[in-house]
CSV table of C-alpha atoms and ligand atoms in Angstrom, one decimal:
chain,number,residue,atom,x,y,z
A,65,MET,CA,-29.2,14.7,71.0
A,66,SER,CA,-32.0,14.6,73.6
A,67,SER,CA,-34.6,15.9,70.9
A,68,ARG,CA,-34.0,12.6,68.9
A,69,GLY,CA,-34.8,10.5,71.6
A,70,ASN,CA,-33.0,7.6,73.4
A,71,TRP,CA,-33.3,4.1,74.7
A,72,GLY,CA,-34.2,4.4,78.2
A,73,THR,CA,-32.4,1.5,79.3
A,74,ARG,CA,-29.8,-1.1,77.9
A,75,LEU,CA,-32.4,-3.9,77.9
A,76,GLY,CA,-34.8,-1.7,76.1
A,77,PHE,CA,-32.2,-1.6,73.3
A,78,VAL,CA,-31.4,-5.2,73.2
A,79,LEU,CA,-35.2,-6.0,73.1
A,80,ALA,CA,-36.0,-3.7,70.4
A,81,ALA,CA,-33.2,-4.7,68.3
A,82,ALA,CA,-33.9,-8.4,68.9
A,83,GLY,CA,-37.6,-7.5,68.1
A,84,SER,CA,-36.5,-6.3,64.7
A,85,ALA,CA,-34.5,-9.3,64.1
A,86,VAL,CA,-37.1,-11.6,65.2
A,87,GLY,CA,-39.9,-11.9,62.6
A,88,LEU,CA,-41.6,-13.9,59.7
A,89,GLY,CA,-38.0,-14.4,58.7
A,90,ASN,CA,-37.4,-16.6,61.6
A,91,LEU,CA,-41.0,-18.1,62.1
A,92,TRP,CA,-41.9,-18.8,58.6
A,93,LYS,CA,-39.1,-18.4,56.2
A,94,PHE,CA,-36.4,-20.4,58.2
A,95,PRO,CA,-38.3,-23.6,59.1
A,96,TYR,CA,-39.5,-23.7,55.6
A,97,ILE,CA,-36.3,-23.1,53.8
A,98,THR,CA,-34.5,-25.5,56.2
A,99,TYR,CA,-36.8,-28.2,55.4
A,100,ASP,CA,-36.3,-27.6,51.5
A,101,ASN,CA,-32.5,-27.8,52.1
A,102,ASN,CA,-32.5,-30.9,54.2
A,103,GLY,CA,-32.0,-29.7,57.4
A,104,GLY,CA,-28.8,-30.4,59.2
A,105,THR,CA,-25.8,-29.3,57.0
A,106,PHE,CA,-27.9,-26.1,55.9
A,107,VAL,CA,-28.3,-25.4,59.7
A,108,LEU,CA,-24.7,-25.6,60.1
A,109,VAL,CA,-23.8,-23.5,57.1
A,110,TYR,CA,-26.3,-20.7,58.2
A,111,LEU,CA,-24.9,-20.7,61.8
A,112,ILE,CA,-21.1,-20.1,60.2
A,113,CYS,CA,-22.7,-17.3,57.9
A,114,ILE,CA,-24.4,-15.8,61.2
A,115,SER,CA,-21.4,-15.7,63.3
A,116,ILE,CA,-18.7,-14.7,60.4
A,117,VAL,CA,-20.9,-12.5,58.2
A,118,GLY,CA,-23.9,-11.4,60.4
A,119,LEU,CA,-22.3,-10.7,63.9
A,120,PRO,CA,-19.6,-8.6,62.6
A,121,ILE,CA,-22.0,-6.6,60.3
A,122,MET,CA,-24.2,-6.1,63.1
A,123,ILE,CA,-21.7,-4.7,65.3
A,124,ALA,CA,-20.5,-2.4,62.3
A,125,GLU,CA,-23.9,-1.1,61.9
A,126,ILE,CA,-24.5,-0.4,65.7
A,127,MET,CA,-21.3,1.2,65.6
A,128,ILE,CA,-21.8,3.6,63.0
A,129,GLY,CA,-24.9,4.4,64.4
A,130,ARG,CA,-23.9,5.3,67.8
A,131,SER,CA,-20.8,7.1,66.5
A,132,THR,CA,-22.7,9.8,64.6
A,133,GLN,CA,-26.2,9.7,66.4
A,134,LYS,CA,-27.8,10.1,63.1
A,135,ASN,CA,-30.1,8.4,60.6
A,136,ALA,CA,-28.7,5.9,57.8
A,137,VAL,CA,-28.1,8.9,55.4
A,138,GLY,CA,-27.1,11.5,58.0
A,139,ALA,CA,-24.5,9.0,59.5
A,140,PHE,CA,-22.5,8.6,56.6
A,141,LYS,CA,-22.5,12.4,56.0
A,142,ALA,CA,-21.4,13.3,59.2
A,143,LEU,CA,-18.6,10.8,58.9
A,144,PHE,CA,-17.5,12.2,55.4
A,145,PRO,CA,-19.2,15.6,54.6
A,146,GLN,CA,-17.2,15.9,51.4
A,147,GLN,CA,-17.7,12.6,50.1
A,148,TRP,CA,-21.2,12.2,49.2
A,149,ILE,CA,-20.5,8.8,47.6
A,150,TRP,CA,-20.8,7.2,50.9
A,151,GLN,CA,-24.2,8.5,51.5
A,152,ILE,CA,-25.5,6.1,48.6
A,153,ILE,CA,-25.3,3.5,51.3
A,154,GLY,CA,-27.9,5.4,53.2
A,155,TRP,CA,-30.0,6.2,50.1
A,156,LEU,CA,-30.1,2.5,49.4
A,157,GLY,CA,-31.0,1.4,52.9
A,158,ILE,CA,-33.9,3.9,53.1
A,159,ALA,CA,-35.2,2.5,49.8
A,160,THR,CA,-34.8,-1.0,50.9
A,161,GLY,CA,-36.6,-0.4,54.1
A,162,PHE,CA,-39.6,1.3,52.4
A,163,ILE,CA,-39.7,-1.5,49.8
A,164,ILE,CA,-39.6,-4.4,52.5
A,165,LEU,CA,-42.0,-2.8,54.6
A,166,SER,CA,-44.7,-2.5,51.9
A,167,TYR,CA,-44.9,-6.0,51.3
A,168,TYR,CA,-44.0,-7.1,54.9
A,169,SER,CA,-47.2,-5.5,56.1
A,170,VAL,CA,-49.3,-7.6,53.9
A,171,VAL,CA,-48.1,-11.0,55.1
A,172,ALA,CA,-48.3,-9.7,58.8
A,173,GLY,CA,-51.9,-8.7,58.0
A,174,TRP,CA,-52.6,-12.4,57.0
A,175,THR,CA,-51.4,-13.2,60.5
A,176,LEU,CA,-54.3,-10.9,62.0
A,177,GLU,CA,-57.0,-12.8,60.0
A,178,TYR,CA,-55.6,-16.1,61.1
A,179,THR,CA,-55.5,-15.0,64.6
A,180,LEU,CA,-59.1,-14.0,64.5
A,181,ARG,CA,-60.1,-17.2,62.5
A,182,SER,CA,-58.6,-19.4,65.1
A,183,LEU,CA,-60.0,-17.6,68.0
A,184,THR,CA,-63.7,-17.9,66.4
A,185,GLY,CA,-63.3,-21.8,65.4
A,186,TYR,CA,-63.6,-20.9,61.9
A,187,PHE,CA,-61.5,-24.1,61.1
A,188,SER,CA,-63.3,-26.6,63.4
A,189,GLY,CA,-64.5,-29.4,61.5
A,190,LEU,CA,-63.1,-28.5,58.0
A,191,GLY,CA,-60.9,-31.1,56.1
A,192,PRO,CA,-57.3,-30.1,54.9
A,193,ASP,CA,-58.7,-29.4,51.2
A,194,VAL,CA,-61.1,-27.0,52.4
A,195,ILE,CA,-58.8,-25.1,55.0
A,196,ALA,CA,-56.1,-24.7,51.9
A,197,SER,CA,-58.6,-23.5,49.4
A,198,SER,CA,-60.1,-21.1,52.0
A,199,PHE,CA,-56.6,-19.4,52.1
A,200,GLY,CA,-56.7,-19.2,48.4
A,201,GLU,CA,-60.0,-17.3,48.8
A,202,PHE,CA,-58.8,-14.9,51.3
A,203,LEU,CA,-55.9,-14.0,49.0
A,204,ALA,CA,-58.3,-13.5,46.5
A,205,ASP,CA,-60.4,-11.1,48.5
A,206,PRO,CA,-59.4,-7.6,47.6
A,207,VAL,CA,-61.3,-6.0,50.6
A,208,ARG,CA,-59.8,-8.2,53.4
A,209,GLN,CA,-56.2,-8.0,51.7
A,210,VAL,CA,-55.9,-4.4,51.5
A,211,GLY,CA,-58.0,-3.9,54.9
A,212,TRP,CA,-55.6,-6.2,57.0
A,213,HIS,CA,-52.4,-4.2,55.2
A,214,ALA,CA,-54.0,-0.9,56.4
A,215,VAL,CA,-54.8,-2.2,59.9
A,216,PHE,CA,-51.1,-3.6,60.2
A,217,MET,CA,-49.6,-0.4,59.0
A,218,PHE,CA,-51.8,1.6,61.4
A,219,ILE,CA,-50.8,-0.3,64.3
A,220,THR,CA,-47.0,-0.1,63.3
A,221,ALA,CA,-47.5,3.8,62.9
A,222,ALA,CA,-49.5,4.0,66.1
A,223,VAL,CA,-46.2,2.6,67.9
A,224,VAL,CA,-43.8,4.7,66.0
A,225,PHE,CA,-45.9,7.9,66.7
A,226,GLY,CA,-44.9,7.4,70.2
A,227,GLY,CA,-41.1,7.9,69.6
A,228,ILE,CA,-38.2,5.8,71.0
A,229,SER,CA,-38.6,5.2,74.6
A,230,LYS,CA,-42.3,6.0,74.9
A,231,GLY,CA,-43.3,4.2,71.6
A,232,ILE,CA,-40.9,1.6,70.3
A,233,GLU,CA,-39.4,0.6,73.5
A,234,ARG,CA,-42.4,0.4,75.8
A,235,TRP,CA,-44.0,-2.0,73.3
A,236,THR,CA,-41.1,-4.0,72.4
A,237,LYS,CA,-40.3,-4.5,76.2
A,238,VAL,CA,-43.8,-6.0,76.5
A,239,LEU,CA,-44.2,-8.0,73.2
A,240,VAL,CA,-40.6,-9.4,72.8
A,241,PRO,CA,-40.5,-11.2,76.3
A,242,LEU,CA,-44.4,-12.3,75.5
A,243,LEU,CA,-43.3,-13.7,72.2
A,244,PHE,CA,-40.5,-15.9,73.6
A,245,ALA,CA,-42.9,-17.1,76.5
A,246,ILE,CA,-45.4,-18.3,73.9
A,247,LEU,CA,-42.9,-19.7,71.8
A,248,LEU,CA,-41.5,-22.0,74.6
A,249,VAL,CA,-44.8,-23.1,75.3
A,250,LEU,CA,-45.5,-24.3,72.1
A,251,MET,CA,-42.1,-25.9,71.9
A,252,VAL,CA,-42.7,-27.9,74.9
A,253,TYR,CA,-46.2,-28.7,73.7
A,254,SER,CA,-45.0,-29.7,70.1
A,255,LEU,CA,-42.0,-31.9,71.4
A,256,THR,CA,-44.0,-33.7,73.8
A,257,THR,CA,-47.0,-34.5,71.7
A,258,GLY,CA,-45.3,-34.6,68.4
A,259,ALA,CA,-42.5,-36.4,66.8
A,260,GLY,CA,-39.9,-34.8,68.7
A,261,LYS,CA,-36.8,-36.9,68.3
A,262,LYS,CA,-37.4,-37.1,64.4
A,263,ALA,CA,-37.6,-33.2,64.5
A,264,ILE,CA,-34.0,-32.8,66.4
A,265,ALA,CA,-32.4,-35.4,64.5
A,266,PHE,CA,-33.6,-33.6,60.9
A,267,ILE,CA,-32.2,-30.2,62.4
A,268,PHE,CA,-29.0,-31.4,63.7
A,269,ASN,CA,-27.9,-34.2,61.4
A,270,PHE,CA,-24.7,-32.4,60.0
A,271,SER,CA,-24.1,-35.1,57.3
A,272,SER,CA,-27.1,-34.0,55.4
A,273,PRO,CA,-26.8,-33.1,51.5
A,274,ILE,CA,-26.5,-29.4,50.8
A,275,SER,CA,-26.5,-27.7,47.4
A,276,THR,CA,-24.5,-24.5,46.1
A,277,HIS,CA,-27.8,-23.0,46.1
A,278,GLY,CA,-28.5,-23.9,49.7
A,279,MET,CA,-25.3,-22.4,51.0
A,280,LEU,CA,-26.2,-18.8,49.0
A,281,GLU,CA,-29.7,-18.9,50.5
A,282,ALA,CA,-28.0,-19.5,54.1
A,283,LEU,CA,-26.0,-16.5,53.5
A,284,GLY,CA,-28.9,-14.4,52.2
A,285,HIS,CA,-31.1,-15.3,54.9
A,286,ALA,CA,-28.5,-14.4,57.5
A,287,PHE,CA,-29.1,-10.8,56.4
A,288,PHE,CA,-32.7,-10.8,56.4
A,289,THR,CA,-33.0,-12.5,59.7
A,290,LEU,CA,-30.6,-10.2,61.5
A,291,SER,CA,-32.3,-7.1,59.9
A,292,LEU,CA,-28.8,-6.2,58.3
A,293,GLY,CA,-27.8,-4.5,55.1
A,294,MET,CA,-30.3,-1.3,55.3
A,295,GLY,CA,-29.5,0.8,58.4
A,296,ALA,CA,-32.0,-0.6,60.5
A,297,MET,CA,-29.5,-1.8,63.5
A,298,LEU,CA,-27.7,1.7,62.2
A,299,THR,CA,-30.7,3.6,63.2
A,300,TYR,CA,-31.6,1.6,66.5
A,301,GLY,CA,-28.0,2.2,67.2
A,302,SER,CA,-28.1,5.8,66.8
A,303,TYR,CA,-30.4,6.0,70.0
A,304,LEU,CA,-28.1,3.9,72.0
A,305,ARG,CA,-26.3,5.3,75.1
A,306,LYS,CA,-22.5,5.6,75.1
A,307,ASP,CA,-22.0,3.2,78.0
A,308,THR,CA,-23.5,0.0,76.3
A,309,ASP,CA,-21.0,-2.4,75.3
A,310,ILE,CA,-21.8,-2.9,71.6
A,311,GLY,CA,-20.1,-6.3,71.1
A,312,LYS,CA,-22.2,-7.8,73.9
A,313,ALA,CA,-25.5,-6.3,72.8
A,314,ALA,CA,-25.0,-7.7,69.1
A,315,PHE,CA,-24.0,-10.9,70.3
A,316,THR,CA,-27.3,-11.0,72.5
A,317,VAL,CA,-29.3,-10.0,69.6
A,318,THR,CA,-27.7,-12.4,67.5
A,319,VAL,CA,-28.1,-15.3,69.5
A,320,LEU,CA,-31.7,-14.7,70.6
A,321,ASP,CA,-32.6,-14.6,66.7
A,322,THR,CA,-30.8,-17.8,66.2
A,323,LEU,CA,-32.3,-19.4,69.0
A,324,VAL,CA,-36.0,-18.3,68.0
A,325,ALA,CA,-35.2,-19.7,64.3
A,326,LEU,CA,-34.3,-23.0,65.7
A,327,VAL,CA,-37.2,-23.2,68.3
A,328,ALA,CA,-39.6,-22.3,65.5
A,329,CYS,CA,-38.4,-25.5,63.7
A,330,LEU,CA,-38.9,-27.5,67.0
A,331,VAL,CA,-42.3,-26.0,67.1
A,332,MET,CA,-43.5,-27.0,63.5
A,333,TYR,CA,-41.3,-30.2,62.6
A,334,PRO,CA,-42.3,-32.5,65.5
A,335,ILE,CA,-46.2,-31.8,64.6
A,336,ILE,CA,-45.7,-32.0,60.7
A,337,PHE,CA,-43.5,-35.1,61.0
A,338,ALA,CA,-46.3,-36.8,63.2
A,339,ASN,CA,-48.4,-36.4,60.1
A,340,PRO,CA,-46.8,-38.2,57.5
A,341,ASP,CA,-49.6,-37.8,55.2
A,342,LEU,CA,-49.1,-34.1,55.0
A,343,GLN,CA,-46.6,-32.8,52.8
A,344,ILE,CA,-44.6,-29.4,53.1
A,345,THR,CA,-45.0,-27.7,49.8
A,346,GLU,CA,-43.1,-25.0,48.4
A,347,SER,CA,-45.3,-22.3,48.9
A,348,ILE,CA,-45.7,-19.3,51.2
A,349,GLY,CA,-49.0,-21.1,52.4
A,350,ILE,CA,-47.6,-24.0,54.7
A,351,ILE,CA,-48.2,-22.0,57.8
A,352,PHE,CA,-51.6,-20.9,56.6
A,353,THR,CA,-52.8,-24.2,55.1
A,354,THR,CA,-50.9,-27.2,56.9
A,355,LEU,CA,-51.0,-25.6,60.4
A,356,PRO,CA,-54.4,-24.6,60.9
A,357,TYR,CA,-55.6,-28.0,59.9
A,358,ILE,CA,-53.0,-29.7,62.2
A,359,PHE,CA,-54.0,-27.4,65.0
A,360,GLN,CA,-57.7,-28.4,65.0
A,361,SER,CA,-56.9,-32.2,65.0
A,362,ILE,CA,-54.5,-32.3,68.2
A,363,PRO,CA,-55.5,-31.8,71.8
A,364,LEU,CA,-55.6,-28.2,72.9
A,365,GLY,CA,-55.2,-27.0,69.6
A,366,ASN,CA,-58.0,-24.5,69.7
A,367,ILE,CA,-55.9,-22.8,72.4
A,368,PHE,CA,-52.7,-23.1,70.7
A,369,SER,CA,-53.9,-22.0,67.2
A,370,PRO,CA,-54.6,-18.5,68.1
A,371,LEU,CA,-51.7,-18.2,70.3
A,372,PHE,CA,-49.5,-19.3,67.4
A,373,PHE,CA,-51.0,-16.7,64.9
A,374,ALA,CA,-50.8,-14.2,67.5
A,375,LEU,CA,-47.1,-14.8,68.3
A,376,MET,CA,-46.5,-14.3,64.5
A,377,ALA,CA,-48.4,-11.1,64.6
A,378,PHE,CA,-46.4,-9.9,67.6
A,379,ALA,CA,-43.1,-11.0,66.0
A,380,ALA,CA,-44.0,-9.1,62.7
A,381,LEU,CA,-45.1,-5.9,64.5
A,382,THR,CA,-41.5,-5.5,66.5
A,383,SER,CA,-39.9,-5.8,62.8
A,384,THR,CA,-42.4,-3.6,61.1
A,385,ILE,CA,-41.6,-0.9,63.7
A,386,SER,CA,-38.1,-0.9,62.9
A,387,LEU,CA,-38.4,-0.8,59.1
A,388,LEU,CA,-40.9,2.3,59.7
A,389,GLU,CA,-38.3,3.8,62.1
A,390,VAL,CA,-35.4,3.9,59.5
A,391,VAL,CA,-37.6,6.0,56.9
A,392,VAL,CA,-39.0,8.0,59.7
A,393,SER,CA,-35.8,8.8,61.1
A,394,TYR,CA,-34.2,10.0,58.0
A,395,THR,CA,-37.0,12.4,57.4
A,396,VAL,CA,-36.8,13.7,60.9
A,397,ASP,CA,-32.9,14.3,60.8
A,398,GLU,CA,-32.5,15.4,57.3
A,399,LEU,CA,-35.6,16.9,55.9
A,400,LYS,CA,-36.6,18.3,59.5
A,401,TRP,CA,-39.9,17.0,59.4
A,402,GLN,CA,-41.8,17.0,62.8
A,403,ARG,CA,-41.9,13.3,64.0
A,404,HIS,CA,-45.6,13.0,63.9
A,405,ARG,CA,-46.2,14.3,60.8
A,406,SER,CA,-43.6,12.2,59.2
A,407,VAL,CA,-45.1,9.0,60.7
A,408,ILE,CA,-48.4,9.7,59.3
A,409,VAL,CA,-47.2,10.8,55.9
A,410,VAL,CA,-44.4,7.8,55.4
A,411,SER,CA,-46.7,5.1,56.5
A,412,PHE,CA,-49.4,6.3,54.3
A,413,VAL,CA,-47.1,6.4,51.4
A,414,ILE,CA,-45.7,2.8,52.2
A,415,PHE,CA,-49.3,1.7,52.7
A,416,LEU,CA,-50.0,3.1,49.0
A,417,PHE,CA,-47.0,1.3,47.7
A,418,GLY,CA,-47.9,-2.1,49.4
A,419,ILE,CA,-51.5,-2.3,47.9
A,420,PRO,CA,-50.3,-3.7,44.6
A,421,SER,CA,-48.4,-6.6,46.9
A,422,ALA,CA,-51.8,-7.1,48.6
A,423,LEU,CA,-53.5,-7.4,45.3
A,424,SER,CA,-50.7,-9.8,43.9
A,425,TYR,CA,-52.3,-13.1,44.6
A,426,GLY,CA,-55.4,-13.3,42.5
A,427,ALA,CA,-57.4,-10.3,44.3
A,428,VAL,CA,-57.4,-8.1,41.3
A,429,ASP,CA,-56.4,-9.9,38.1
A,430,TRP,CA,-54.6,-7.3,36.1
A,431,ILE,CA,-52.4,-6.3,39.2
A,432,SER,CA,-51.7,-10.0,40.0
A,433,SER,CA,-50.5,-10.5,36.3
A,434,ILE,CA,-48.2,-7.7,36.4
A,435,THR,CA,-44.4,-9.1,36.2
A,436,LEU,CA,-41.7,-6.8,37.2
A,437,LEU,CA,-38.8,-9.3,37.6
A,438,SER,CA,-38.0,-13.0,36.9
A,439,LYS,CA,-36.2,-15.7,39.0
A,440,GLY,CA,-34.8,-18.3,36.7
A,441,ASP,CA,-37.6,-19.0,34.3
A,442,ALA,CA,-40.4,-17.8,36.9
A,443,ALA,CA,-41.9,-14.7,36.1
A,444,LEU,CA,-42.4,-12.6,39.3
A,445,ASN,CA,-45.4,-10.8,40.4
A,446,TRP,CA,-45.3,-7.4,42.2
A,447,PHE,CA,-45.0,-8.9,45.6
A,448,ASP,CA,-42.4,-11.6,45.0
A,449,SER,CA,-40.5,-9.1,42.7
A,450,PHE,CA,-39.8,-6.7,45.4
A,451,ASP,CA,-39.3,-9.5,48.1
A,452,TYR,CA,-36.7,-10.9,45.4
A,453,LEU,CA,-35.1,-7.5,44.8
A,454,ALA,CA,-34.8,-6.6,48.5
A,455,SER,CA,-33.8,-9.9,50.1
A,456,ASN,CA,-31.6,-11.2,47.2
A,457,TRP,CA,-29.9,-8.1,45.9
A,458,LEU,CA,-30.5,-4.9,48.1
A,459,LEU,CA,-29.7,-6.4,51.5
A,460,PRO,CA,-26.5,-8.2,50.6
A,461,ILE,CA,-25.1,-5.2,48.5
A,462,GLY,CA,-26.1,-2.9,51.4
A,463,GLY,CA,-24.4,-5.1,53.7
A,464,MET,CA,-21.3,-5.4,51.9
A,465,LEU,CA,-20.8,-1.7,51.4
A,466,ILE,CA,-21.4,-1.1,55.1
A,467,ALA,CA,-18.8,-4.3,55.8
A,468,PHE,CA,-16.3,-2.3,53.4
A,469,PHE,CA,-16.9,1.1,54.9
A,470,ALA,CA,-16.5,0.0,58.5
A,471,GLY,CA,-13.4,-2.2,57.6
A,472,TRP,CA,-11.6,0.1,55.3
A,473,ILE,CA,-13.0,3.7,55.3
A,474,MET,CA,-13.9,4.7,58.8
A,475,LYS,CA,-11.1,6.1,60.9
A,476,VAL,CA,-9.6,3.5,63.4
A,477,GLU,CA,-9.8,5.9,66.3
A,478,LEU,CA,-13.4,6.4,65.8
A,479,LYS,CA,-14.1,2.6,65.6
A,480,LYS,CA,-12.1,1.8,68.6
A,481,ALA,CA,-13.8,4.9,70.7
A,482,GLU,CA,-17.1,3.0,69.9
A,483,ILE,CA,-16.1,-0.7,70.3
A,484,LEU,CA,-13.8,-0.5,73.4
A,485,GLN,CA,-16.5,1.4,75.1
A,486,GLY,CA,-18.5,0.1,77.9
A,487,GLU,CA,-17.4,-3.4,79.3
A,488,GLY,CA,-14.5,-3.1,77.1
A,489,PHE,CA,-15.5,-5.5,74.4
A,490,LYS,CA,-14.5,-8.4,76.5
A,491,LEU,CA,-16.9,-10.8,74.9
A,492,ILE,CA,-15.7,-10.2,71.1
A,493,ASN,CA,-12.2,-9.2,70.5
A,494,TYR,CA,-11.6,-6.0,68.3
A,495,GLY,CA,-8.6,-7.4,66.5
A,496,VAL,CA,-10.9,-10.4,65.7
A,497,TRP,CA,-14.0,-8.3,64.4
A,498,ASN,CA,-11.6,-6.0,62.6
A,499,PHE,CA,-10.1,-8.9,60.6
A,500,LEU,CA,-13.6,-10.4,60.1
A,501,ILE,CA,-15.1,-7.0,58.7
A,502,LYS,CA,-12.2,-6.0,56.6
A,503,PHE,CA,-11.3,-9.4,54.9
A,504,VAL,CA,-14.3,-12.0,55.6
A,505,SER,CA,-17.5,-10.3,55.5
A,506,PRO,CA,-17.2,-8.3,52.3
A,507,VAL,CA,-15.4,-10.8,50.4
A,508,ALA,CA,-18.0,-13.6,51.2
A,509,VAL,CA,-20.8,-11.5,50.3
A,510,LEU,CA,-19.0,-10.3,47.2
A,511,LEU,CA,-18.4,-13.8,46.1
A,512,VAL,CA,-22.1,-14.5,46.4
A,513,LEU,CA,-23.0,-11.6,44.4
A,514,LEU,CA,-20.5,-12.5,41.5
A,515,TYR,CA,-21.9,-16.1,41.6
A,516,LYS,CA,-25.6,-14.8,41.1
A,517,ILE,CA,-24.6,-12.7,38.3
A,518,GLY,CA,-22.8,-15.7,36.6
A,519,ILE,CA,-19.2,-14.3,36.7
A,520,ILE,CA,-18.0,-17.1,39.1
A,521,LYS,CA,-19.2,-20.4,38.1
A,522,LEU,CA,-18.8,-23.6,40.6
B,904,LIG,N1,-35.6,-9.4,60.6
B,904,LIG,C1,-36.9,-9.6,60.4
B,904,LIG,C2,-37.3,-11.0,60.2
B,904,LIG,O1,-36.6,-11.8,60.2
B,904,LIG,C3,-37.2,-8.7,58.9
B,904,LIG,C4,-36.8,-7.2,59.3
B,904,LIG,C5,-37.2,-6.2,60.2
B,904,LIG,C6,-35.7,-6.8,58.4
B,904,LIG,N2,-36.3,-5.2,59.9
B,904,LIG,C7,-35.4,-5.6,58.8
B,904,LIG,C8,-35.1,-7.3,57.3
B,904,LIG,C9,-34.5,-4.6,58.2
B,904,LIG,C10,-34.0,-6.5,56.8
B,904,LIG,C11,-33.7,-5.3,57.2
B,904,LIG,O2,-38.6,-11.3,59.9
């Protein structure tokens, strides 16, 4: 066990898991989908999904990981050596981690370019159109696209190379508190200089209209934002010491992740609402087109702009670390690779697989026109296809199977031995958790999947 590594402290685990959960999903995606879904009610549905589906599945993942002290595949093998069928959950997880990291690292690379641009005063004096078109030009630059993707994969690999307590824990312990601090400063700044009241009313108006599609999106996002459904929390849980209260740790991580998502809205909306002529458009670009313009037109913007993009980069890094660790821990435990060799090989292969994603937005024409999947009538490029596949299908399917396994298959004594450990699961009651993981979480996800396939119509 000791050769696999362990978290040095209880706080180390909570910060690393919170670092995994808090990422581009919170800072970029949540504010944007909340805006699209008219705020209030969507936020409420999201909070319900987080509590009755997200939190129970997070507890289940950490429980399975710690009980077996194995990677995503090894854990199911250890619990049911004869029934290889359960290992499919692990395989699916490793593949999903591989896929998500390959394109996530591309967007993470953009945050590095934008940190640098804000630091060097690139945006000063430029109008909104020029700033927006410079984002397009950046996307169409193959060298910078692949270059930043390579840099981000390299930094991620360098941290994971150091192992659990000397690599991941050491860095997340610094980065996560730093990230929270920057975010709070930005929020105070934004609420006091922008349209704070309007922003708060938008987020907490629980009578705003919501569509069925919006409700599905809320559930899907609950998985992505909490890093659930692919064994990331399972893997982090496998390095967790036996004396930690799983319920409390999972609760803390979930609350932190949710707070960051809400605070991210409170950072962006007041600024955007104070500029009524600037529209949020449905694109990945808002953060890279609208915000840089706003930052350079408000007081102290030249300080807050690099801070903001650096924050995004840190948040992304603590997430990419967890994605890489899922794949690495599998090769270390199951294929008996040496950790260092594994990190080098795995991150290089993921880097290669991500290259077409980096070239998907116009950098190389024939690659940008590859369409693998479609969403409704829209054909999706390489980047969007893998994002769609992973967040809309692989994570919910993985999460549903994990919930089913934890609720119905895993032995009750084993579950109790893990969950009643530590401070005795006072915060979240075992019976309540067991009910949710058996009946509520898997059924909710199943209904959503059936709806997506078209078997259930509303
Ligand atoms: N949760 C991260 C975010 O919100 C992304 C992420 C990291 C993730 N690790 C994951 C998503 C594992 C799913 C599974 O940006």
